Every structure is written in C-alpha cells, then in structure tokens.
Amino acid sequence: MTTACEVPTLTAPTAPRLLTGQFGRLLFTVFGSALSMYLLTSVVPLYLAASGSGGIGAGLSTGAMMLSAVGVELLVPRMIARWGYQVVLGLGLILLGAPSLVLLVTASLPLVLAVCIVRGAGLAILVVGAVALIAEVTPARRRGEAFGIYGVVVGLPAAISLPLGVYLTSVIGFDALFVFAAVASLVGLIALGGMPRQPSVEEQHVKVLGGLRGSGLLMPTFVFAAVTVAAGISITFLPLAVAEDKQSLVAAALLMQAITAPGARWLAGRFGDRVGPAKLLPAALILAALGAGALILVGSAVAIVVGSTLFGIGFGAAQNLTLSLMYNRVPKSRYGQVSALWNLAYDGGWGVGAIVFGFVVAGTGYSLAFGLTAVVVAAAIVPAVQSLRNRT
C-alpha cells in the first residue's frame, strides 16, 4: 500500500522475446539449406565445364535453377495452405538436398539440368515458406529485426560458400562437395518437429497475383524489383566490365557488397521496427542508386569498391524494409502471398536485369549501361516517397 508521499513505480513494457525455440530451429534449417544452395551455385557450372559441356552448359545450369524457382514460388502459398509448414518445408529440404547425390554418378548435361530444376523447386519452397513462417513465429513489434537476423543467417553462407565451394573442388573434389551439400540441406529435417504444423489462420489467400489492387503491396514489390535488377547486373557483369588483370579488385568489391548487405538488413530491421520501414526506405534506395551510379566510372578502383559498398548497404536495407512494409499491410491470411511476391521480385528482377543488360551493353558500352541501371533504381525513390506521404 502506498502512502501520500510515495510515487508509484512505473515499469516500461518489456519487448517481446524474439529468439524462441521455433525461431531458432527455423534459422538452423535456413542456414543449412543456404549452405547447400550456395556451395553448388558456382561448383555445378565448373563441374559441367570440366566434363566437356562448356560455357553453354554452365549458363544453362544456373538459368534452369532460377527459372524453376520462379515458377514454383507461385505455388508455395497454396501448398502451405493445404499441407502445412512442416510438410512443405520438409519437401523443400529434400528437393534441394537429395538431388545433389545424383551428380555423383553422372555429368550428363540433361541429367544435371534436371537436378538443377528439382533443386530450384526446393529452393523456392524453402525461401517462401521460411519467410512466411518467420512472420508467424515472431512478434509483430520485432518482425523487422527478425527478418534482419534471417538476412544475416542467409547472407553468411552466400559470402562464405561461393568462393569456398570453388576452392574445395581442388582440395576434396567434386564428389565430396556433392555429398556435403546434400547433408547440409537434409540435416534440417531434424528441426522441423518443433515448428508449427499449420498457419495460425485457417483461411489462406493462396493466389499470389490476385487481390493486389488496394492491398498496398504493389509499391514495395516493384521498388524492390528495381533494386534486385541492379544486384543481378552488378554480380553478373562487373567481372566482365573490368580488365582481367584487375579481377582481384572485382573480388574485393563483390565481397564488400556481400558483407555489408546482411549487416544493413539487420540494422534496417531494428530501426524500422521503431520508426516504421516506410520512413527509411527512400534513404535505402538513395544509397543503392548512388552505389549503382558509381559503376559508371568502371575504370576507377575507388568508384568500384565504394560503389559496391554503398549498393550493398542500400540493397540489404531495401530487402528488409520492403518485406517488413508488405507484412505490416496485410492480415495473416496473406502471409504466404507476401513471401511469394517478395521472392518473385527478388528472383525475377535479378534474372530480367541480367538478360536485358546483356543486350543494352552490346549497344552502349558498360559505363552508359551502368548509368541506366542507376536510373532504374533512382526512379524507384519516387513511389517510395509518395507512399510515405500517403500511408506508412
């Protein structure tokens, strides 16, 4: 009982716990599947080239996997609604991991491409399902930070495994790598038991491209696609735009981009939870546009490294902010749709950007083509600012 001179103690509400057992199991699964995916991203093309399929086979392997992923991403929300998270994620882990073992017995181009297609389907299931499940098992007040942690867990295998896979081919050989990639994905099956079986809302919106008008999802989807266009272009064409005797410079620039993106993704999530992701999105796009624009000076070492660093920061932040913004605008019944849309923007922007840029650069040269890429990213700032004025 308080007296007249006593002042009641006011306690600030504690932040809801973020790292739960379910979230931890999901991160374990995500890390293993990302390790499996990125280890073989650069190794399978080398395997085909070493087996006589040449550059055409190498290019087809990557293209087959990504096109398969884009196609299957449209189906994942319906799969989750019908079979639940545990079954669908388990299927994704098997499709991503098990086909790697087929490569132990064949280097035939048609069979390797079939493996890539199946693994692409597994990848699509995992990225869409994992993002939707994060929104389910983490508190809404800390969702941006949760997506940031997810970005770090996915980004570390990308930064480590792409160069490591190529190096290990000369140390332990292709066969050992194929087995390791399979195990890295399949081991995630042991963590599925503690995850939710079904979405928390029974009635799910399963049409990925349906009901978008007035949903608030179109702006962040197209804005993010504009940034991923530049991401696909920088990783694909920067090594070709720089002289052969400066490839170490390209490696350093891409490493800076790979390192800064996950960190920016996490920081954007932490601050986005506090002030709202819409308020930070224009700044992220400005950094990405400046980074892409710096590549106009493709002959300058400083411009390449600084530009890649700025772009990595902007790209990582935009990943988190667009995803958080989309989830903030929909009910739980649309969580699967948001995850599928966002991943379609990621993979589609990446692929389309690389294809179109290849035709543009043939007629303009690299400097002007990189400049046009920066214009695409800069144009996305306008709808982001307009959306901030209209709604947050």
Coordinates of C-alpha atoms in Angstrom, one line a residue:
M1 CA 0.0 0.0 0.0
T2 CA 1.5 3.4 -1.0
T3 CA 1.4 6.5 1.3
A4 CA 0.7 10.0 0.2
C5 CA 4.3 10.8 -0.3
E6 CA 5.2 7.7 -2.2
V7 CA 5.4 7.7 -6.0
P8 CA 4.2 4.6 -7.8
T9 CA 6.9 2.9 -9.8
L10 CA 6.1 2.7 -13.5
T11 CA 7.8 -0.1 -15.4
A12 CA 8.3 0.1 -19.1
P13 CA 6.7 -2.7 -21.1
T14 CA 9.3 -5.3 -21.9
A15 CA 10.0 -6.1 -25.5
P16 CA 8.6 -9.5 -26.5
R17 CA 11.1 -12.3 -26.8
L18 CA 12.5 -12.7 -30.3
L19 CA 14.7 -15.8 -30.2
T20 CA 12.3 -18.6 -29.3
G21 CA 12.8 -22.3 -29.8
Q22 CA 10.7 -22.2 -33.0
F23 CA 12.7 -19.3 -34.5
G24 CA 16.0 -20.9 -33.6
R25 CA 15.0 -24.2 -35.3
L26 CA 13.9 -22.3 -38.4
L27 CA 17.3 -20.4 -38.5
F28 CA 19.1 -23.7 -38.2
T29 CA 17.2 -25.0 -41.2
V30 CA 17.7 -21.9 -43.2
F31 CA 21.4 -21.8 -42.6
G32 CA 21.9 -25.4 -43.8
S33 CA 19.7 -25.0 -46.9
A34 CA 21.5 -21.8 -47.8
L35 CA 24.8 -23.5 -47.4
S36 CA 23.7 -26.3 -49.7
M37 CA 22.4 -23.9 -52.3
Y38 CA 25.4 -21.5 -52.4
L39 CA 28.1 -24.2 -52.2
L40 CA 26.9 -25.7 -55.6
T41 CA 26.0 -22.4 -57.3
S42 CA 29.5 -21.9 -58.6
V43 CA 30.6 -25.6 -58.4
V44 CA 28.0 -27.1 -60.8
P45 CA 29.0 -24.8 -63.7
L46 CA 32.6 -25.8 -63.0
Y47 CA 31.6 -29.5 -62.9
L48 CA 29.9 -29.2 -66.3
A49 CA 32.7 -27.3 -67.9
A50 CA 35.2 -29.9 -66.6
S51 CA 33.0 -32.6 -68.1
G52 CA 33.0 -31.0 -71.6
S53 CA 29.7 -29.1 -71.6
G54 CA 31.5 -25.8 -71.9
G55 CA 30.1 -22.3 -71.1
I56 CA 26.7 -23.0 -72.6
G57 CA 26.1 -25.9 -70.1
A58 CA 27.4 -23.8 -67.2
G59 CA 25.0 -21.0 -68.0
L60 CA 22.1 -23.3 -68.5
S61 CA 22.6 -24.9 -65.1
T62 CA 22.1 -21.5 -63.3
G63 CA 19.3 -20.5 -65.5
A64 CA 17.4 -23.7 -65.1
M65 CA 17.6 -23.5 -61.3
M66 CA 16.4 -19.9 -61.1
L67 CA 13.6 -20.3 -63.7
S68 CA 12.4 -23.3 -61.8
A69 CA 12.4 -21.3 -58.6
V70 CA 10.4 -18.5 -60.1
G71 CA 7.8 -20.9 -61.4
V72 CA 7.4 -22.8 -58.1
E73 CA 7.2 -19.7 -55.9
L74 CA 3.8 -19.1 -57.3
L75 CA 2.6 -22.4 -56.0
V76 CA 4.0 -22.3 -52.5
P77 CA 1.2 -20.4 -50.7
R78 CA -1.3 -22.9 -51.9
M79 CA 0.9 -25.8 -50.8
I80 CA 1.3 -24.3 -47.3
A81 CA -2.5 -23.8 -47.0
R82 CA -3.1 -27.4 -48.0
W83 CA -0.3 -29.4 -46.3
G84 CA 1.1 -27.0 -43.6
Y85 CA 4.6 -25.7 -42.8
Q86 CA 6.2 -28.9 -41.6
V87 CA 5.4 -31.0 -44.7
V88 CA 6.1 -28.2 -47.2
L89 CA 9.5 -27.2 -45.7
G90 CA 10.4 -30.9 -45.4
L91 CA 9.7 -31.3 -49.1
G92 CA 11.8 -28.3 -49.9
L93 CA 14.8 -29.6 -47.9
I94 CA 14.6 -33.0 -49.7
L95 CA 14.2 -31.4 -53.2
L96 CA 17.2 -29.1 -52.5
G97 CA 19.5 -31.7 -50.9
A98 CA 18.9 -35.2 -52.2
P99 CA 19.3 -34.5 -56.0
S100 CA 22.9 -33.4 -55.3
L101 CA 23.7 -37.1 -54.8
V102 CA 22.7 -37.8 -58.5
L103 CA 25.7 -35.8 -59.5
L104 CA 28.0 -38.5 -58.0
V105 CA 27.1 -40.8 -60.9
T106 CA 26.6 -38.6 -63.9
A107 CA 27.8 -35.4 -65.6
S108 CA 25.4 -35.7 -68.5
L109 CA 24.1 -32.3 -69.3
P110 CA 20.4 -33.3 -69.5
L111 CA 20.5 -35.0 -66.1
V112 CA 22.5 -32.3 -64.4
L113 CA 19.9 -29.7 -65.7
A114 CA 17.2 -31.9 -64.3
V115 CA 18.9 -31.9 -60.9
C116 CA 19.1 -28.1 -61.1
I117 CA 15.4 -27.8 -61.9
V118 CA 14.5 -30.0 -58.9
R119 CA 16.8 -28.1 -56.6
G120 CA 15.4 -24.8 -57.9
A121 CA 11.9 -26.1 -56.8
G122 CA 13.3 -26.9 -53.4
L123 CA 14.9 -23.5 -53.1
A124 CA 11.6 -21.8 -54.0
I125 CA 9.7 -23.8 -51.4
L126 CA 12.2 -23.0 -48.7
V127 CA 12.6 -19.3 -49.2
V128 CA 8.9 -18.6 -49.5
G129 CA 8.0 -20.9 -46.6
A130 CA 10.7 -19.7 -44.3
V131 CA 9.8 -16.0 -44.7
A132 CA 6.1 -16.7 -44.2
L133 CA 6.9 -18.8 -41.1
I134 CA 9.1 -16.1 -39.6
A135 CA 6.1 -13.8 -39.7
E136 CA 4.1 -16.5 -37.9
V137 CA 6.5 -17.3 -35.1
T138 CA 8.0 -13.8 -34.2
P139 CA 6.2 -10.9 -32.5
A140 CA 4.9 -8.2 -34.9
R141 CA 6.7 -5.5 -32.9
R142 CA 10.1 -7.1 -33.6
R143 CA 9.3 -8.5 -37.1
G144 CA 11.8 -6.2 -38.9
E145 CA 14.6 -7.3 -36.6
A146 CA 13.6 -11.0 -37.1
F147 CA 13.9 -10.5 -40.9
G148 CA 17.2 -8.8 -40.3
I149 CA 18.5 -11.8 -38.4
Y150 CA 17.2 -14.1 -41.1
G151 CA 19.1 -12.0 -43.7
V152 CA 22.3 -12.4 -41.8
V153 CA 21.8 -16.2 -41.5
V154 CA 21.2 -16.4 -45.2
G155 CA 23.9 -13.9 -46.1
L156 CA 26.7 -15.7 -44.3
P157 CA 26.6 -18.9 -46.4
A158 CA 26.4 -16.7 -49.5
A159 CA 29.6 -14.8 -48.6
I160 CA 31.4 -17.9 -47.4
S161 CA 30.3 -20.7 -49.7
L162 CA 30.5 -19.1 -53.2
P163 CA 34.4 -18.8 -53.0
L164 CA 34.8 -21.8 -50.7
G165 CA 33.0 -24.2 -53.0
V166 CA 35.3 -23.3 -55.9
Y167 CA 38.4 -23.7 -53.6
L168 CA 37.3 -27.0 -52.2
T169 CA 36.9 -28.6 -55.6
S170 CA 40.7 -28.7 -55.8
V171 CA 41.0 -29.9 -52.2
I172 CA 38.4 -32.6 -51.6
G173 CA 37.0 -32.9 -55.1
F174 CA 33.5 -32.7 -56.6
D175 CA 32.1 -35.9 -55.1
A176 CA 32.7 -34.9 -51.5
L177 CA 31.2 -31.5 -52.1
F178 CA 28.0 -33.0 -53.6
V179 CA 27.6 -35.2 -50.5
F180 CA 28.3 -32.3 -48.2
A181 CA 25.7 -30.1 -50.0
A182 CA 23.1 -32.9 -49.7
V183 CA 23.8 -33.4 -45.9
A184 CA 23.7 -29.6 -45.2
S185 CA 20.1 -29.4 -46.5
L186 CA 18.8 -32.8 -45.3
V187 CA 20.0 -32.3 -41.7
G188 CA 17.4 -29.5 -41.4
L189 CA 14.7 -32.2 -41.3
I190 CA 15.5 -32.9 -37.7
A191 CA 14.5 -29.4 -36.7
L192 CA 11.0 -29.5 -38.3
G193 CA 9.3 -31.3 -35.4
G194 CA 9.2 -28.2 -33.2
M195 CA 7.8 -25.9 -35.8
P196 CA 4.1 -25.0 -36.4
R197 CA 2.2 -27.6 -38.5
Q198 CA -0.4 -25.2 -40.0
P199 CA -0.7 -21.4 -40.5
S200 CA -2.4 -19.7 -37.5
V201 CA -5.2 -18.5 -39.7
E202 CA -7.1 -21.3 -41.4
E203 CA -8.4 -19.4 -44.4
Q204 CA -5.4 -18.5 -46.6
H205 CA -5.1 -16.2 -49.6
V206 CA -3.4 -18.5 -52.0
K207 CA -3.4 -16.5 -55.2
V208 CA -0.1 -14.8 -55.4
L209 CA -1.0 -12.3 -58.1
G210 CA -4.7 -12.0 -57.1
G211 CA -6.2 -9.2 -55.0
L212 CA -3.3 -6.8 -55.3
R213 CA -5.2 -3.6 -56.1
G214 CA -5.6 -1.5 -53.0
S215 CA -3.6 -4.0 -50.9
G216 CA -0.5 -1.7 -50.5
L217 CA 1.7 -4.5 -51.9
L218 CA 2.4 -3.2 -55.4
M219 CA 4.7 -0.3 -54.5
P220 CA 7.1 -2.3 -52.3
T221 CA 7.1 -5.2 -54.8
F222 CA 8.1 -3.0 -57.8
V223 CA 10.5 -0.9 -55.7
F224 CA 12.3 -4.0 -54.5
A225 CA 12.4 -5.4 -58.0
A226 CA 14.1 -2.3 -59.3
V227 CA 16.9 -2.8 -56.7
T228 CA 17.3 -6.5 -57.5
V229 CA 17.7 -5.6 -61.1
A230 CA 20.8 -3.7 -60.2
A231 CA 22.0 -6.5 -57.9
G232 CA 21.8 -9.1 -60.6
I233 CA 23.6 -6.8 -63.0
S234 CA 26.5 -5.9 -60.7
I235 CA 27.3 -9.5 -59.8
T236 CA 27.0 -10.8 -63.3
F237 CA 28.6 -8.1 -65.3
L238 CA 31.1 -6.3 -63.1
P239 CA 33.7 -9.1 -63.6
L240 CA 33.3 -8.7 -67.4
A241 CA 33.5 -4.9 -67.3
V242 CA 36.9 -4.8 -65.5
A243 CA 40.2 -5.7 -67.1
E244 CA 41.4 -9.2 -66.5
D245 CA 44.4 -8.0 -64.5
K246 CA 42.1 -6.3 -62.0
Q247 CA 39.9 -9.2 -61.1
S248 CA 41.2 -9.1 -57.5
L249 CA 39.6 -5.6 -57.4
V250 CA 36.3 -7.1 -58.5
A251 CA 36.5 -9.8 -55.9
A252 CA 37.1 -7.2 -53.2
A253 CA 34.2 -5.1 -54.4
L254 CA 31.8 -8.0 -54.5
L255 CA 33.0 -9.2 -51.1
M256 CA 32.2 -5.8 -49.7
Q257 CA 28.7 -5.9 -51.2
A258 CA 28.2 -9.4 -49.8
I259 CA 29.4 -8.4 -46.3
T260 CA 27.5 -5.1 -46.0
A261 CA 24.1 -6.3 -47.3
P262 CA 23.3 -8.7 -44.3
G263 CA 24.5 -6.1 -41.8
A264 CA 22.4 -3.4 -43.3
R265 CA 19.5 -5.7 -43.5
W266 CA 19.7 -6.4 -39.7
L267 CA 20.1 -2.7 -38.8
A268 CA 17.3 -1.6 -41.1
G269 CA 15.1 -4.1 -39.3
R270 CA 16.0 -2.9 -35.8
F271 CA 15.4 0.8 -36.7
G272 CA 12.4 0.0 -38.9
D273 CA 10.6 -1.6 -36.0
R274 CA 11.0 1.7 -34.1
V275 CA 10.2 4.4 -36.7
G276 CA 8.4 2.4 -39.4
P277 CA 10.0 0.8 -42.5
A278 CA 8.4 3.3 -44.9
K279 CA 10.4 6.2 -43.4
L280 CA 13.7 4.5 -44.0
L281 CA 13.0 3.1 -47.5
P282 CA 13.8 6.3 -49.5
A283 CA 17.2 6.6 -47.9
A284 CA 18.0 2.9 -48.7
L285 CA 17.1 3.5 -52.3
I286 CA 19.2 6.6 -52.5
L287 CA 22.2 4.6 -51.3
A288 CA 21.5 1.9 -53.7
A289 CA 21.2 4.3 -56.6
L290 CA 24.4 6.1 -55.7
G291 CA 26.2 2.8 -55.5
A292 CA 24.9 1.6 -58.8
G293 CA 25.7 5.0 -60.4
A294 CA 29.3 4.9 -59.1
L295 CA 29.9 2.0 -61.6
I296 CA 29.7 4.5 -64.4
L297 CA 33.4 5.1 -63.5
V298 CA 34.1 1.5 -64.1
G299 CA 37.8 2.3 -64.7
S300 CA 38.2 3.7 -61.2
A301 CA 39.2 1.3 -58.4
V302 CA 37.8 3.7 -55.8
A303 CA 34.5 4.0 -57.6
I304 CA 34.1 0.3 -57.9
V305 CA 34.8 -0.5 -54.3
V306 CA 32.9 2.4 -52.8
G307 CA 30.0 1.9 -55.2
S308 CA 29.7 -1.8 -54.4
T309 CA 29.8 -1.0 -50.7
L310 CA 27.1 1.7 -50.9
F311 CA 25.0 -0.6 -53.1
G312 CA 25.4 -3.4 -50.6
I313 CA 24.1 -1.2 -47.8
G314 CA 21.2 0.1 -49.8
F315 CA 20.3 -3.3 -51.2
G316 CA 20.4 -5.0 -47.8
A317 CA 18.3 -2.3 -46.2
A318 CA 15.8 -2.4 -49.0
Q319 CA 15.4 -6.1 -48.6
N320 CA 14.3 -5.8 -45.0
L321 CA 12.3 -2.6 -45.4
T322 CA 10.2 -3.7 -48.3
L323 CA 9.5 -7.1 -46.8
S324 CA 8.5 -5.6 -43.4
L325 CA 6.4 -3.0 -45.1
M326 CA 4.5 -5.6 -47.0
Y327 CA 3.8 -7.7 -43.9
N328 CA 2.7 -4.7 -42.0
R329 CA 0.0 -4.0 -44.6
V330 CA -1.7 -7.4 -44.7
P331 CA -3.6 -9.8 -42.4
K332 CA -2.1 -13.2 -41.5
S333 CA -4.2 -14.8 -44.2
R334 CA -1.9 -13.1 -46.8
Y335 CA 1.5 -14.0 -45.2
G336 CA 2.2 -16.7 -47.9
Q337 CA 1.2 -14.3 -50.7
V338 CA 3.6 -11.6 -49.4
S339 CA 6.5 -14.1 -49.1
A340 CA 5.9 -15.4 -52.7
L341 CA 5.6 -11.8 -54.1
W342 CA 8.8 -10.6 -52.5
N343 CA 10.8 -13.6 -53.6
L344 CA 9.4 -13.3 -57.1
A345 CA 10.6 -9.7 -57.2
Y346 CA 14.0 -10.9 -56.0
D347 CA 14.5 -13.7 -58.5
G348 CA 12.6 -12.1 -61.3
G349 CA 14.4 -8.7 -61.0
W350 CA 17.7 -10.5 -60.8
G351 CA 17.1 -12.6 -63.9
V352 CA 15.4 -10.0 -66.1
G353 CA 18.0 -7.4 -65.2
A354 CA 20.9 -9.6 -66.2
I355 CA 19.2 -10.6 -69.5
V356 CA 18.2 -7.0 -70.5
F357 CA 21.6 -5.6 -69.5
G358 CA 23.4 -8.0 -71.8
F359 CA 21.5 -6.6 -74.8
V360 CA 21.9 -3.0 -73.7
V361 CA 25.6 -3.2 -73.1
A362 CA 26.2 -4.6 -76.5
G363 CA 25.0 -1.3 -78.0
T364 CA 26.0 1.3 -75.4
G365 CA 29.1 0.0 -73.6
Y366 CA 29.4 -0.7 -69.8
S367 CA 29.6 2.9 -68.5
L368 CA 26.3 4.1 -70.0
A369 CA 24.6 0.7 -69.3
F370 CA 25.6 1.0 -65.6
G371 CA 24.3 4.6 -65.7
L372 CA 20.9 3.4 -67.0
T373 CA 20.8 0.8 -64.2
A374 CA 21.3 3.6 -61.6
V375 CA 18.4 5.5 -63.2
V376 CA 16.1 2.5 -62.8
V377 CA 16.9 2.3 -59.1
A378 CA 16.6 6.1 -58.7
A379 CA 13.2 6.1 -60.3
A380 CA 12.0 3.8 -57.5
I381 CA 12.6 6.6 -55.0
V382 CA 9.6 8.5 -56.3
P383 CA 6.9 5.9 -55.4
A384 CA 8.6 5.2 -52.1
V385 CA 8.4 8.9 -51.1
Q386 CA 4.8 9.2 -52.4
S387 CA 3.8 6.2 -50.4
L388 CA 5.3 7.7 -47.3
R389 CA 3.2 10.7 -47.7
N390 CA 0.0 8.7 -48.3
R391 CA 0.4 5.9 -45.8
T392 CA 3.0 4.3 -43.6

